[in-house]
Structure formats: C-alpha cells, structure tokens
Coordinates of C-alpha atoms in Angstrom, one line a residue:
Chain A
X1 CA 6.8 -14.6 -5.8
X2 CA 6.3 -18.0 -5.0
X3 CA 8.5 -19.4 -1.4
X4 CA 9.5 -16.0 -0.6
X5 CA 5.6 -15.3 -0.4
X6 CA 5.2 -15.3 3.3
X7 CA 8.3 -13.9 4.5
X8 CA 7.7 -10.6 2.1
X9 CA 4.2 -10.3 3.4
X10 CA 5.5 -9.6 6.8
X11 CA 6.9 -6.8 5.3
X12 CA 3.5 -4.8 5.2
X13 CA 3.8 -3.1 8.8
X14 CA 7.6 -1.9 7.8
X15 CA 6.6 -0.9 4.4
X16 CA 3.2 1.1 5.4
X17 CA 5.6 3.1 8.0
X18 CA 8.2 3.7 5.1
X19 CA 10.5 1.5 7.7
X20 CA 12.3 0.0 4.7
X21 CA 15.2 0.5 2.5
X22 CA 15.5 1.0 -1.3
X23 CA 15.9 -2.5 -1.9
X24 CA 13.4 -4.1 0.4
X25 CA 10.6 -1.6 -1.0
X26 CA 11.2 -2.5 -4.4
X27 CA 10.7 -6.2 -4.0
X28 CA 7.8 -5.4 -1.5
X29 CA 6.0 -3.4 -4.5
X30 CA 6.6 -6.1 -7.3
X31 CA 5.0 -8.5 -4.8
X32 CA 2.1 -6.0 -4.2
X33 CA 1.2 -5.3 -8.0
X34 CA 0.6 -9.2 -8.1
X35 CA -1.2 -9.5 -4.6
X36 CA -5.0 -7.4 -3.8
X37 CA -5.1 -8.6 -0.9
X38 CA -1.8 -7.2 0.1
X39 CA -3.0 -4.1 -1.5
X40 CA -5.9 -3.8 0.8
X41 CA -4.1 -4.5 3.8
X42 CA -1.6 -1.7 2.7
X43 CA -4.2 1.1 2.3
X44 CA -6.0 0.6 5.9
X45 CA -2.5 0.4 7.8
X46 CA -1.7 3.8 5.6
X47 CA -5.2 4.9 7.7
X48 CA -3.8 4.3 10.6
X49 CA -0.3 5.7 10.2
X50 CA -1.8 9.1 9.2
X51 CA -3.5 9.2 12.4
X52 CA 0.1 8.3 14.3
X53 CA 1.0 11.6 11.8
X54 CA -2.2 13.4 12.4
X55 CA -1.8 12.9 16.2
X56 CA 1.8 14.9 16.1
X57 CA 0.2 17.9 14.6
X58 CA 1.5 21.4 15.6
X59 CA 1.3 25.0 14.3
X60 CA 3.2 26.3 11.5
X61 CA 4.7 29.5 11.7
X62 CA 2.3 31.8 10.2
X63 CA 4.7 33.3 7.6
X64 CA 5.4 30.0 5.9
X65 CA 1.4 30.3 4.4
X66 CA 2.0 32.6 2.0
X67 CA 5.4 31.5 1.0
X68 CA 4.1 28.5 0.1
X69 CA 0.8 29.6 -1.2
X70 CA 3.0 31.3 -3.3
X71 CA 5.6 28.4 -4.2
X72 CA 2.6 26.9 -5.9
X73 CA 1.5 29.4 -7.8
X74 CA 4.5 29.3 -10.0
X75 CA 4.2 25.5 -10.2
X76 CA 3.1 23.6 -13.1
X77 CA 0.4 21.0 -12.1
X78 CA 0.4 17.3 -13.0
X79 CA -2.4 16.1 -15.4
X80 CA -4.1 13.5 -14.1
X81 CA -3.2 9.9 -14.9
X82 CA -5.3 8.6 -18.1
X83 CA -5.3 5.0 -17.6
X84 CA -7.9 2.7 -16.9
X85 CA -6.1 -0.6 -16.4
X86 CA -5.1 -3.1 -14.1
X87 CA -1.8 -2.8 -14.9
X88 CA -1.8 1.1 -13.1
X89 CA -3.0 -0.1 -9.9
X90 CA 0.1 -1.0 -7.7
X91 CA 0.6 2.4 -8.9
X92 CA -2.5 3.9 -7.7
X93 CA -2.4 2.0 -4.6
X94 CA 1.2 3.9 -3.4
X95 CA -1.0 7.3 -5.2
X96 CA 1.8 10.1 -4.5
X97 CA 4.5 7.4 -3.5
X98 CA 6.0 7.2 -7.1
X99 CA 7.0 11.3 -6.5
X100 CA 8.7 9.8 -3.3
X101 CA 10.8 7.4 -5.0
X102 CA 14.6 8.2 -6.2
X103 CA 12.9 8.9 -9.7
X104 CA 12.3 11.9 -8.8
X105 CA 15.3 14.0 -9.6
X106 CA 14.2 17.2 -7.9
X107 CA 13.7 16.3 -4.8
X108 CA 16.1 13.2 -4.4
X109 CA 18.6 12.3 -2.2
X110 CA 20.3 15.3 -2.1
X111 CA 19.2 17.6 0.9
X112 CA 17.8 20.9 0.0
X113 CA 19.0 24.1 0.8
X114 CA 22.3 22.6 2.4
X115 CA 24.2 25.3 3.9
X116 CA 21.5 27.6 3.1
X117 CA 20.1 30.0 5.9
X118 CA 16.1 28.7 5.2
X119 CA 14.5 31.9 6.7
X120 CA 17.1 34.4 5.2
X121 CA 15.7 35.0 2.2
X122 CA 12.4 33.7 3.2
X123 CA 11.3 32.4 -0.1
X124 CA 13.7 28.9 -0.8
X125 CA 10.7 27.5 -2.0
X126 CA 9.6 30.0 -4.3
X127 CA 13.1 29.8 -5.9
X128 CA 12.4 26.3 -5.8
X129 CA 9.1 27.1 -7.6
X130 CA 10.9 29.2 -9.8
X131 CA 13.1 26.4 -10.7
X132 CA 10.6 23.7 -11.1
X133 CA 8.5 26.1 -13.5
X134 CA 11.3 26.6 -15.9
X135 CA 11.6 22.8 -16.7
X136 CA 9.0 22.6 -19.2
X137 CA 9.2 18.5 -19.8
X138 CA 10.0 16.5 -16.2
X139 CA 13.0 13.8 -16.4
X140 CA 11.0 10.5 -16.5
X141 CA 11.5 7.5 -14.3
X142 CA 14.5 5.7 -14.1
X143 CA 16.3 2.6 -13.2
X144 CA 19.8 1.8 -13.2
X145 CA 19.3 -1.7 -15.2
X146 CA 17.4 0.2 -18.0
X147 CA 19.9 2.9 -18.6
X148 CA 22.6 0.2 -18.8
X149 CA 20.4 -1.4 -21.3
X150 CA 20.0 1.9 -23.3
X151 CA 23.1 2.7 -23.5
X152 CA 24.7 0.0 -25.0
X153 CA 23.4 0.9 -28.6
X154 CA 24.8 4.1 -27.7
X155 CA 27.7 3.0 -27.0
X156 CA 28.7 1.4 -30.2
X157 CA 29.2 4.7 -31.6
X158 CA 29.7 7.1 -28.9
X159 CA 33.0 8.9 -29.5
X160 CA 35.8 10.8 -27.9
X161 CA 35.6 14.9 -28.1
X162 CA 36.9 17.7 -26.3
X163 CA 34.6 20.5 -24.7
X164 CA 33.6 20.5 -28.5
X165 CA 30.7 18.4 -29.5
X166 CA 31.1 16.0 -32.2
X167 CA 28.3 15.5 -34.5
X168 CA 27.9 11.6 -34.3
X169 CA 24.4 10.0 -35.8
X170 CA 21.8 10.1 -38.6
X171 CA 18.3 10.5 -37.6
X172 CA 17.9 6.5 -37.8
X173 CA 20.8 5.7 -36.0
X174 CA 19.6 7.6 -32.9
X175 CA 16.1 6.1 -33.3
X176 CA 17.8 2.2 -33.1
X177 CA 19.9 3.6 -30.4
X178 CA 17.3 4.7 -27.9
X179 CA 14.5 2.9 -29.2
X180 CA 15.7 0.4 -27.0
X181 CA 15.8 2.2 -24.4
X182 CA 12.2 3.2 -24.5
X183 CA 11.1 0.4 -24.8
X184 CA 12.8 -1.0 -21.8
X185 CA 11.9 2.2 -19.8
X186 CA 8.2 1.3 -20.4
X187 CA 8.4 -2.2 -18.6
X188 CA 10.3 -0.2 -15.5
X189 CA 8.7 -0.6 -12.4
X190 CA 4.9 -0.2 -11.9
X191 CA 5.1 2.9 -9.6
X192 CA 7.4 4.4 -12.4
X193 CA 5.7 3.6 -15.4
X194 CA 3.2 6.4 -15.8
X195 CA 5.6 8.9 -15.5
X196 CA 7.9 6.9 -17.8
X197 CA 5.2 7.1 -20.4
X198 CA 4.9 11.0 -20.5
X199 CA 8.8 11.4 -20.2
X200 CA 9.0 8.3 -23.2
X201 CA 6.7 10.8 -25.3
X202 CA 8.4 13.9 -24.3
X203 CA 11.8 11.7 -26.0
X204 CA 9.6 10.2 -28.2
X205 CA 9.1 13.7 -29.5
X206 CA 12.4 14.9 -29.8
X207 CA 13.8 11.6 -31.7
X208 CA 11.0 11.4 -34.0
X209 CA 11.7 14.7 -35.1
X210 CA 12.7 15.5 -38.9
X211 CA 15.7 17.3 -38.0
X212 CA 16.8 15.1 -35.0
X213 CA 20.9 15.0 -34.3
X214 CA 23.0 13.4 -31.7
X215 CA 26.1 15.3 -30.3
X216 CA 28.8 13.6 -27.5
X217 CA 31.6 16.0 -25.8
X218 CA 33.7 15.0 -22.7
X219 CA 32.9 16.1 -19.4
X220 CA 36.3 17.7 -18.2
X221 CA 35.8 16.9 -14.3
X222 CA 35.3 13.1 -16.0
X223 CA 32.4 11.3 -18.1
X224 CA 31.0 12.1 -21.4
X225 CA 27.7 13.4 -22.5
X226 CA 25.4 12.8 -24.7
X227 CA 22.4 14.9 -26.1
X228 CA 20.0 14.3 -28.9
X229 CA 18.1 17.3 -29.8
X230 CA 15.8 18.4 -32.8
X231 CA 15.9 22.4 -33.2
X232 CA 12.5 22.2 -34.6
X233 CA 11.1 20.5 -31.5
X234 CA 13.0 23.3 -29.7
X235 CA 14.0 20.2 -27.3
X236 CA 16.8 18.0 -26.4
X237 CA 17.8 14.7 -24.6
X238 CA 20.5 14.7 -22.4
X239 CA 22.4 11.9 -20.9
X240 CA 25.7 11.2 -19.6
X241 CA 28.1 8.2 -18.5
X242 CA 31.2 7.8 -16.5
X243 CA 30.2 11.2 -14.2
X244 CA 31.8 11.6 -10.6
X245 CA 29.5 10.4 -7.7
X246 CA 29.3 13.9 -6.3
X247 CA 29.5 14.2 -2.3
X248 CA 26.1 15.0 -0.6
X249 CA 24.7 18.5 -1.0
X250 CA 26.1 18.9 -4.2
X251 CA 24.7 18.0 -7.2
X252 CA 24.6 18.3 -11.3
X253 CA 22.8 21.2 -12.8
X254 CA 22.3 21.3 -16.5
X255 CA 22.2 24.9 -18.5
X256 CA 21.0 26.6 -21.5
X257 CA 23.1 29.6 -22.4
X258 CA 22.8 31.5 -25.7
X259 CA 21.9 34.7 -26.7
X260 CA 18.7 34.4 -24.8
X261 CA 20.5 34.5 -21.4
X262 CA 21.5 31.7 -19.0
X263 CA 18.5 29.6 -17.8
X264 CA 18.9 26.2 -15.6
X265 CA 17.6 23.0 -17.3
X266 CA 17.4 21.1 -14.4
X267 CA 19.2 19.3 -11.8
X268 CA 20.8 15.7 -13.0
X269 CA 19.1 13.2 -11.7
X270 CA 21.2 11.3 -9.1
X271 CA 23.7 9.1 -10.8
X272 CA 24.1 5.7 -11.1
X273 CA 27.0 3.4 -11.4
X274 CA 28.2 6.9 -13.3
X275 CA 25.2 7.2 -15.7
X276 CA 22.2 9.9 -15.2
X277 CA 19.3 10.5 -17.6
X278 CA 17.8 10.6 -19.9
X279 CA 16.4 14.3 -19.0
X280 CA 14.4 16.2 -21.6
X281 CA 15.1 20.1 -22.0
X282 CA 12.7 22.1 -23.6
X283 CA 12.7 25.6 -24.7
X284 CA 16.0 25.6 -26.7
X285 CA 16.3 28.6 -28.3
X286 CA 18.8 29.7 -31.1
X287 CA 22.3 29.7 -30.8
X288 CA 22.0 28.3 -27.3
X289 CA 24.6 26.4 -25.8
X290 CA 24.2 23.5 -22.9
X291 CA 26.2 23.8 -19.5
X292 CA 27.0 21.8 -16.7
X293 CA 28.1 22.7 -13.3
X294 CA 28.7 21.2 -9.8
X295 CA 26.3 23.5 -8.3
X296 CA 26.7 23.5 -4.4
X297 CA 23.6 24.1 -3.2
X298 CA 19.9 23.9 -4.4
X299 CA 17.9 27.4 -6.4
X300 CA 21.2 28.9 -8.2
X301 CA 19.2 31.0 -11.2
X302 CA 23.0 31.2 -12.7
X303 CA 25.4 28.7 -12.5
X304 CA 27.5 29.8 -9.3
X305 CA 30.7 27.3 -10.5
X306 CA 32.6 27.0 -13.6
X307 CA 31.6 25.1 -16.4
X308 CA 32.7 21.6 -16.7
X309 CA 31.2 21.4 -20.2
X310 CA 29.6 23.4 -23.1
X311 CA 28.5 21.7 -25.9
X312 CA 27.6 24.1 -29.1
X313 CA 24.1 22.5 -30.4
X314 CA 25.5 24.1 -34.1
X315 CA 22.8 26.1 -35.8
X316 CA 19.4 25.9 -36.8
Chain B
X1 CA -13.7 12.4 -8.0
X2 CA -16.9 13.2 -5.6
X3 CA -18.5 15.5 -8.0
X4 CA -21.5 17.1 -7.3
X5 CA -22.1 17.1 -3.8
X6 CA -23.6 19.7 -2.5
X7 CA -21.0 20.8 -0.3
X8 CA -18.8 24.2 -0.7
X9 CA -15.0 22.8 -1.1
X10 CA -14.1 25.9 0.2
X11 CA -16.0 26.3 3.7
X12 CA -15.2 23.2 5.8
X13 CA -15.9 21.7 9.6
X14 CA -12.4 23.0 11.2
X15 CA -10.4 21.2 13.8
X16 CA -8.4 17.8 13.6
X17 CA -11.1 16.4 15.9
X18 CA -13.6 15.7 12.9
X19 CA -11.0 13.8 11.1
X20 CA -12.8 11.2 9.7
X21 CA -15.8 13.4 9.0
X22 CA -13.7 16.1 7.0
X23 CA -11.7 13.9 4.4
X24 CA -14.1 13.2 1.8
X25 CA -14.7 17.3 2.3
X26 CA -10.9 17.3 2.1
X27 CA -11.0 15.2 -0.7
X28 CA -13.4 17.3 -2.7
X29 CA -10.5 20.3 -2.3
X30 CA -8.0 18.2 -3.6
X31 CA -10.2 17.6 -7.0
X32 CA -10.5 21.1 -7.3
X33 CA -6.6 22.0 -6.8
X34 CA -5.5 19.6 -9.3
X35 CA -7.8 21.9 -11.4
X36 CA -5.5 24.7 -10.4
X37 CA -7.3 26.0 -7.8
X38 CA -5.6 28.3 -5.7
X39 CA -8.4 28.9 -3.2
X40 CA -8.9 25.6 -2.8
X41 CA -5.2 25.0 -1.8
X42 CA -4.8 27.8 0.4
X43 CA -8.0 25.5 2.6
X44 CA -5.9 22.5 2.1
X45 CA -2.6 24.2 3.5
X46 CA -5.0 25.7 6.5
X47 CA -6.4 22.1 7.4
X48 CA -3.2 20.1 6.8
X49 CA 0.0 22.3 7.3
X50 CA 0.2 21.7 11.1
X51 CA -0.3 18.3 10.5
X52 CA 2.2 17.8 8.0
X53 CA 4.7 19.6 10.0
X54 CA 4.3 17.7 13.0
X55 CA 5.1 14.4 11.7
X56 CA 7.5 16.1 9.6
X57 CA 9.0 17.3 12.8
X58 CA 8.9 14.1 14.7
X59 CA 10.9 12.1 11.6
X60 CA 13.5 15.3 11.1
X61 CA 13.7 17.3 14.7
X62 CA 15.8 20.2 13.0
X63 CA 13.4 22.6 12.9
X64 CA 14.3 24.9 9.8
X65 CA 14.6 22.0 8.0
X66 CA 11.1 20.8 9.2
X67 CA 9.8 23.1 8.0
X68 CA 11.6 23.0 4.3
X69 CA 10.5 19.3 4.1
X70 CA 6.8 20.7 5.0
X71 CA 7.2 23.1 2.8
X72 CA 8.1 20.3 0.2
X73 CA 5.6 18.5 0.8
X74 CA 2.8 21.1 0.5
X75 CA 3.9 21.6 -2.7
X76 CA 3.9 18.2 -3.6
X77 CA 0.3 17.9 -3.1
X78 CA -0.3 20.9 -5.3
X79 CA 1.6 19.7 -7.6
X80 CA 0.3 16.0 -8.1
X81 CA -3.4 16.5 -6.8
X82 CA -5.0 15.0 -9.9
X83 CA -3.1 12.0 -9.1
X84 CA -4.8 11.3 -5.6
X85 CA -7.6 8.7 -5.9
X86 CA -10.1 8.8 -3.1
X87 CA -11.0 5.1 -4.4
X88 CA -7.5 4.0 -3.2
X89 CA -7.5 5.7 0.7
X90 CA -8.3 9.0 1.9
X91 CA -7.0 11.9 1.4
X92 CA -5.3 12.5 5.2
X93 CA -3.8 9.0 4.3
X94 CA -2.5 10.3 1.2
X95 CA -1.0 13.2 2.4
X96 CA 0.7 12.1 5.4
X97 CA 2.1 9.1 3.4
X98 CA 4.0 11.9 1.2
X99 CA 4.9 13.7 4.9
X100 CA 6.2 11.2 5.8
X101 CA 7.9 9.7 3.3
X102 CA 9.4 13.0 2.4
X103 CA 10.4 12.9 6.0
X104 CA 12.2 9.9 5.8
X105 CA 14.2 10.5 2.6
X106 CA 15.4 13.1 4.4
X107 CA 16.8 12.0 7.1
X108 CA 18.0 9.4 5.4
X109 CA 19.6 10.9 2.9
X110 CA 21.8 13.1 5.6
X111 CA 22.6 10.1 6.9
X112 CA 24.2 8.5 4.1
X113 CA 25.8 11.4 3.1
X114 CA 27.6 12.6 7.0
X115 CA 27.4 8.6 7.3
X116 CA 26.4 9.0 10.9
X117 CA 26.7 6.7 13.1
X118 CA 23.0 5.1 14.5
X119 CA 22.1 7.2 17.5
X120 CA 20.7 4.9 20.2
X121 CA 17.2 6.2 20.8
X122 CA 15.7 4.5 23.6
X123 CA 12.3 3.0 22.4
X124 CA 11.4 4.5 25.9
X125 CA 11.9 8.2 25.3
X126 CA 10.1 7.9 21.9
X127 CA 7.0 6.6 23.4
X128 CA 7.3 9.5 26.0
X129 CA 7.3 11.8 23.5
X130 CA 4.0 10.4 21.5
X131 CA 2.6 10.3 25.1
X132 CA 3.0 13.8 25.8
X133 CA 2.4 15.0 22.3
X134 CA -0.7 13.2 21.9
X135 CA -3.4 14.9 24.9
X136 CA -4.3 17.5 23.2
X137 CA -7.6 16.7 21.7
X138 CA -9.8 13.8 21.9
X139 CA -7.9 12.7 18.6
X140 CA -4.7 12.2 20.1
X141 CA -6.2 10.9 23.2
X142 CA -7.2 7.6 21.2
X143 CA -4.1 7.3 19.1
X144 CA -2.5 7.9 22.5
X145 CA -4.9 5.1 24.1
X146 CA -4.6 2.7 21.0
X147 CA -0.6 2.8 21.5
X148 CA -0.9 1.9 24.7
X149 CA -3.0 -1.3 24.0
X150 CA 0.2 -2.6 22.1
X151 CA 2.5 -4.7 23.6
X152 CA 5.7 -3.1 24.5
X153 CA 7.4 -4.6 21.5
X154 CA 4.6 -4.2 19.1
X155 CA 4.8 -0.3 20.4
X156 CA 8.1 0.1 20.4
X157 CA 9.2 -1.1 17.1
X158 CA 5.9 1.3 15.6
X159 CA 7.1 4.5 17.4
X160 CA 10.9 3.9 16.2
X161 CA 10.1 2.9 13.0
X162 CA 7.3 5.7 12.3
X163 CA 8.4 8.5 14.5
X164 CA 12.0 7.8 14.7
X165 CA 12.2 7.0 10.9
X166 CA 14.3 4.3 11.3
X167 CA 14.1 1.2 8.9
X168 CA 13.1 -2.2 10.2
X169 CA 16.7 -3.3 10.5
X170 CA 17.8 -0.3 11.9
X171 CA 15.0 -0.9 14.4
X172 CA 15.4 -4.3 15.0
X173 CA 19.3 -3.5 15.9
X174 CA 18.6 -0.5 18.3
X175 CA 15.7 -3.3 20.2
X176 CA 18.7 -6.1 20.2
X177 CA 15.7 -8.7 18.6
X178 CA 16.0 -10.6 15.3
X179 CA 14.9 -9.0 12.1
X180 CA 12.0 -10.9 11.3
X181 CA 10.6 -10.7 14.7
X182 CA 10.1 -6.8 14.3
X183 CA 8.8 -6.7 11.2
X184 CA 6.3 -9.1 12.5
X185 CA 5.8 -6.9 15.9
X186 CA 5.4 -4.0 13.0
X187 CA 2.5 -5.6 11.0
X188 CA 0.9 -6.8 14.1
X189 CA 1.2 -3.2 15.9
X190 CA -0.3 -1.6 13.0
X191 CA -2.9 -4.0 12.1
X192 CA -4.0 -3.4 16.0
X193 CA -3.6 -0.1 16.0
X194 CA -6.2 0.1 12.7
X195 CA -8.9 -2.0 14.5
X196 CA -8.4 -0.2 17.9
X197 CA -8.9 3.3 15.9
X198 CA -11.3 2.1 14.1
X199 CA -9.9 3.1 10.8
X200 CA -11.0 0.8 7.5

C-alpha cells in the first residue's frame, strides 16, 4: 500500500462504474479498507452513477411484478449484520457488493436460465426462489488461497474409494483438519468476512458436533469428495478437489436423496484450480444419500443427468 | 435505520423526478423489507423496477435476459435489505450499484464463456444512445446536460465503461489511449459529473 498508493487510487472512477476485473477489484478493496478517504470518494461517485442508472429507466412489463413479488415470498431474508467495528467498514462501504462478488455461488458466473425460454414458464425466478428456499445454511465466502490452505490437513488422510464412501476420521481429526481452515477463512477478504463468519458457524456446528464423521468417495467424471456430517446436527460439509472445470452454462448441483425424496442441496460454487467448497447442507434426513450431477441448466427440482457420485452417509 | 419518522413507508411522492427527495422515504421501505415486509417491497419494486431494468438493459441489451438479471436483482434487495446502511450512501445508490453490478457479471460472464471477440462499440453511438434516452424528464435532462460538460474523453470512457460495461482496459483498447490515461479520464468524469449533479 505504500508506492503503488497513487496509481491504485486512480482506480476509483473504474471501480465505482464496476469497470474493473476480478483482480484489479480485489487489490482496489484491500487499499480501500485501509484508506477513508478513498471510502468517501467511493460512495459520492456511487451517487452519481446511480443517476447515469436512474437516467436509463424504462417500464417493466407489467407481468414481471407479481412474478417477482412472488420470487420473494419464498425467499429467506438475511439478518442484518451484528458488528459494530472498524474492521466491517470496507464491507459496509461496498453494502450489497459482497452478494456481487464470485462468493456467491448462486448467482455466479454461470448465466441463468441458459437455453431456457425465460417467459415460457413465466416463473424462472420463482423456481429460483424455490431453490434458494431449500438451502437452509448459504455456502460461505470463499477464496481459492484459503481452500488450498484447508485442504492440506485434509489431505494427509484423504483416501482413494469407489462411488462408496470410506469412513476416514475421528471426531478430532476432522476438527485439526478444518480448523485450519476456519480460521484462515476468517482473515478472507473484508467484503467476505461477514458472510464467512455465519458460514464458519454453520461448519462450526456441524464439526463440533458429538457424532461428527468424515466420508471421501471418488467423483467418477474425475475429483474426489469430501463431506463431514453429524446426523444429530442433521447437517453436513461438503467439499471436493480435482473436479472438471465445467463449460459455461453448466454447472455442479449437489443432492439429498433418501427415503424422504430427492431434494437439491445447492449448486457448487464455481471451482477453483479443481476445488469448490466448503458448502453446508442442512436438513439431512435418515437414510439419505448425497448426489452430484452436471446439471445443464439452472431450477432442475430433480436432477435431470446421471449421477456422477452417491455417497451413503451410513446410518444414524 | 430512520426510525420513527412520521412518514407512511408505504405511501410515497411518485416519479423519478423527486429523486433526491424520495430516498430517505426509500430508505425507510428498505428497513421495513428486511423485516419481511411484503408490502413494503411490492412499493420498492413499483419505485425502482424500471430503473433497475433500464441500466440493466443498457449493460445486457438481450431483452429476456434483462429482464432475468432485473429480476435478479429485485430479489437481491429483498433478500439482503437489512444489510443496506443509509449511513454509507443512499438507497438509489445502493440499488443501482447491485444493477449494475449484476449487470456486468453478466455480460461478462457470457463473454468468457462464448469467449467473444470485443465488439467495437463506437464511443459515439453510446453517447447517442444516453442522449436520446435521457429527455424524458427533467432528471435525465441534467444527467444528459452534466455528460455533456465532460470532455469527449472524460465522456467517452464513462459511457463505455458504465453503459457499455466494459472494463477499463477493455475501454482503454476500444479508445486506442493508454491505460492509465482512462482510468484517470474515468475518475475525473465521475468526480465532475458528481459536482455538476450536485450529488454528495
């Protein structure tokens, strides 16, 4: 932050006007959390973009209203953020930017709806809704360097398995393994943190847990998986290494399927250098199995492709 | 959160002429949909739908898809209300920054993935667009009016870069000028633009 101090500054007017990349808007950010002044300069030029945005207004169809009024109604609500330190502002600064940012597996870089007719059916978002309601814990924030990190204690033991899981850990061997990783997930990047924290006590939950196990099984299109799950917290972690970069408009979408019927878990975050997660799934019931599929398109209640792994969570 | 005030979130001055009059108004909807407020966030989908579409539209041009990302993005702000901070901008600011970021990562994101070639935009036809897009209320007859107190640069590398969607390389590549020179002509637009509009 010291030489490059000028140079990065003149990055305000392409940053307020999202005119930057990945890499340029992460710097730009780390310099902002140390810099009020920047901060400042930031929120009136984000003034006077929204009138460049106000100024293209036009009229929405009329249908889309109640489509989307109800969207929302089946969407669970973000509490607000409980902090009251300095540490939270960058974060407050770029308010709604952190849902923006890759982090956010549901909405990533995969484009929505590809090769889906949007007023067909009329309600994509609803299913969308539908979707979004079923995840009971949200993936947390993520960054590449942190799940390398993490995985690394995982890695000592991770095994080989067919589609069958193997069961791998004791309780405290899970707990060294991805305490690590919590840890290094809390010192992510500011915009990231908050949501880090609730997905790090969502995990938190699930590896504290009495009855807390660890299971690996191979993915067969390539890559391994790894969940840690506690039956009593009716939750588990997933994570996997070594998966296939998928091509756009495709993406990962995990399962739970059991006697209690086939419900989606949630789309994979994007992956990175091969790894994705960790994702929390809640709502495990018994005798339920977790699936993956390539699922070609986005709102799929039931997995519309074949399985490319099923790993039995073993009984109660 | 503006507690308190004597105001009814739900009955509001209309039209994007009172802009600056009707955010903290807008603002004291938003409290009351991240309380799960349905009535409140039908008002906020009547005062800022055609807004967000329209720079929605601008960034992605594909219609149907517009109108997903809007979609999106409407969403969004139900979903994350309690996180908006009136302390930290308003909430017009607030919600077109998700637009239009949502905007962006979309087109973006098609691009990488058809890995499209750059279309060359002329910065000329994007400011005719804002031009003609922009007469229809008093509103857009200063943002209009503001633009055209940039220099041509300054304008052009704002339209590209906001409207077109376009990064600052990308921009700086489609003008033919050195990178740092845009992003300079950027910052300088912007910060001129603020003053002219008279936005804090």
């Amino acid at each position: 932050m010291e030489s490059g101090d000028t140079d990065l500054h003149t990055l305000a007017g392409a940053y307020a006007m999202d005119a930057v990349a990945d890499a340029d808007r992460a710097r730009f950010e780390q310099h902002l959390a140390g810099c009020g002044a920047c901060r400042e300069e930031i929120r009136g030029l984000r003034e006077a973009t929204a009138r460049l945005a106000t100024a293209a207004a036009v009229q929405p169809r009329p249908e889309l209203r109640g489509q989307t009024l109800r969207a929302a109604a089946q969407i669970r609500q973000l509490p607000p953020a409980v902090h009251g330190d300095e540490l939270m502002h960058g974060d407050e600064l770029m308010h709604g930017d952190e849902l923006m940012h890759g982090d956010e597996p549901m909405h990533g870089d995969v484009p929505m709806h590809v090769g889906e007719p949007m007023h067909g059916e009329g309600d994509t978002a609803a299913r969308e809704a539908a979707r979004e309601a079923a995840r009971e814990i949200r993936p947390g924030a993520w960054t590449a360097g942190a799940w390398r990190m993490g995985r690394g204690g995982r890695n000592a033991r991770g095994g080989r398995a067919g589609l069958l899981p193997r069961l791998a850990l004791t309780a405290a061997g899970v707990l060294a393994a991805l305490t690590v990783l919590l840890g290094v997930m809390m010192h992510g990047a500011q915009h990231q943190l908050d949501q880090a924290q609730r997905s790090t006590h969502a995990i938190a939950a699930v590896l504290n847990a009495a009855d807390v196990t660890m299971l690996t099984a191979q993915v067969s299109t390539g890559g391994t998986a790894t969940v840690v799950m506690s039956h009593r917290q009716r939750a588990l972690v997933f994570t996997a290494a070594g998966l296939r970069a998928l091509p756009a408009g495709r993406h990962y979408e995990l399962w739970l399927t059991g006697p209690a019927g086939t419900r989606p878990a949630g789309r994979l975050p994007a992956v990175h250098a091969g790894m994705v997660g960790p994702m929390v799934v809640g709502g495990l019931a018994g005798g339920d199995r977790v699936g993956l599929t390539v699922q070609p398109a986005v709102g799929s209640r039931r997995p519309t492709a074949p399985m490319i792994l099923l790993m039995d969570l073993g009984s109660q | 959160m503006p507690e308190g005030q004597e105001q009814n979130p739900l009955g509001q001055a209309q039209g994007p002429a009172a802009q600056r009059g009707r955010d903290p108004a807008l603002a004291a909807l938003l409290a009351h949909v991240a309380r799960g407020d349905q009535r409140a966030f039908e008002s906020v989908y009547e005062q800022t739908a055609g807004q967000v579409l329209g720079i929605v539209r601008r960034v992605v041009r594909d219609p149907a898809q517009s109108e997903e990302v809007m979609q999106e993005v409407l969403l969004e702000i139900w979903r994350t209300a309690a996180r908006f901070d009136p302390e930290v901008g308003s909430a017009t600011a607030w919600m077109m920054t998700l637009a239009h970021r949502r905007a962006v990562d979309r087109v973006r994101s098609e691009q990488r993935s058809a890995e499209r070639e750059l279309r060359v935009v002329s910065a000329q036809i994007a400011y005719d667009e804002v031009a003609e897009a922009v007469e229809a209320s008093l509103d857009r007859e200063r943002v209009r009016r503001c633009l055209t107190s940039l220099t041509e640069l300054q304008r052009e590398s704002v339209t590209l870069a906001y409207y077109g969607g376009y990064t600052y390389r990308e921009v700086a590549e489609l003008l033919g000028i050195a990178i740092g020179t845009v992003k300079t002509r950027m910052r300088d637009g912007l910060i001129r633009l603020r003053d002219c509009l008279g936005v804090e």
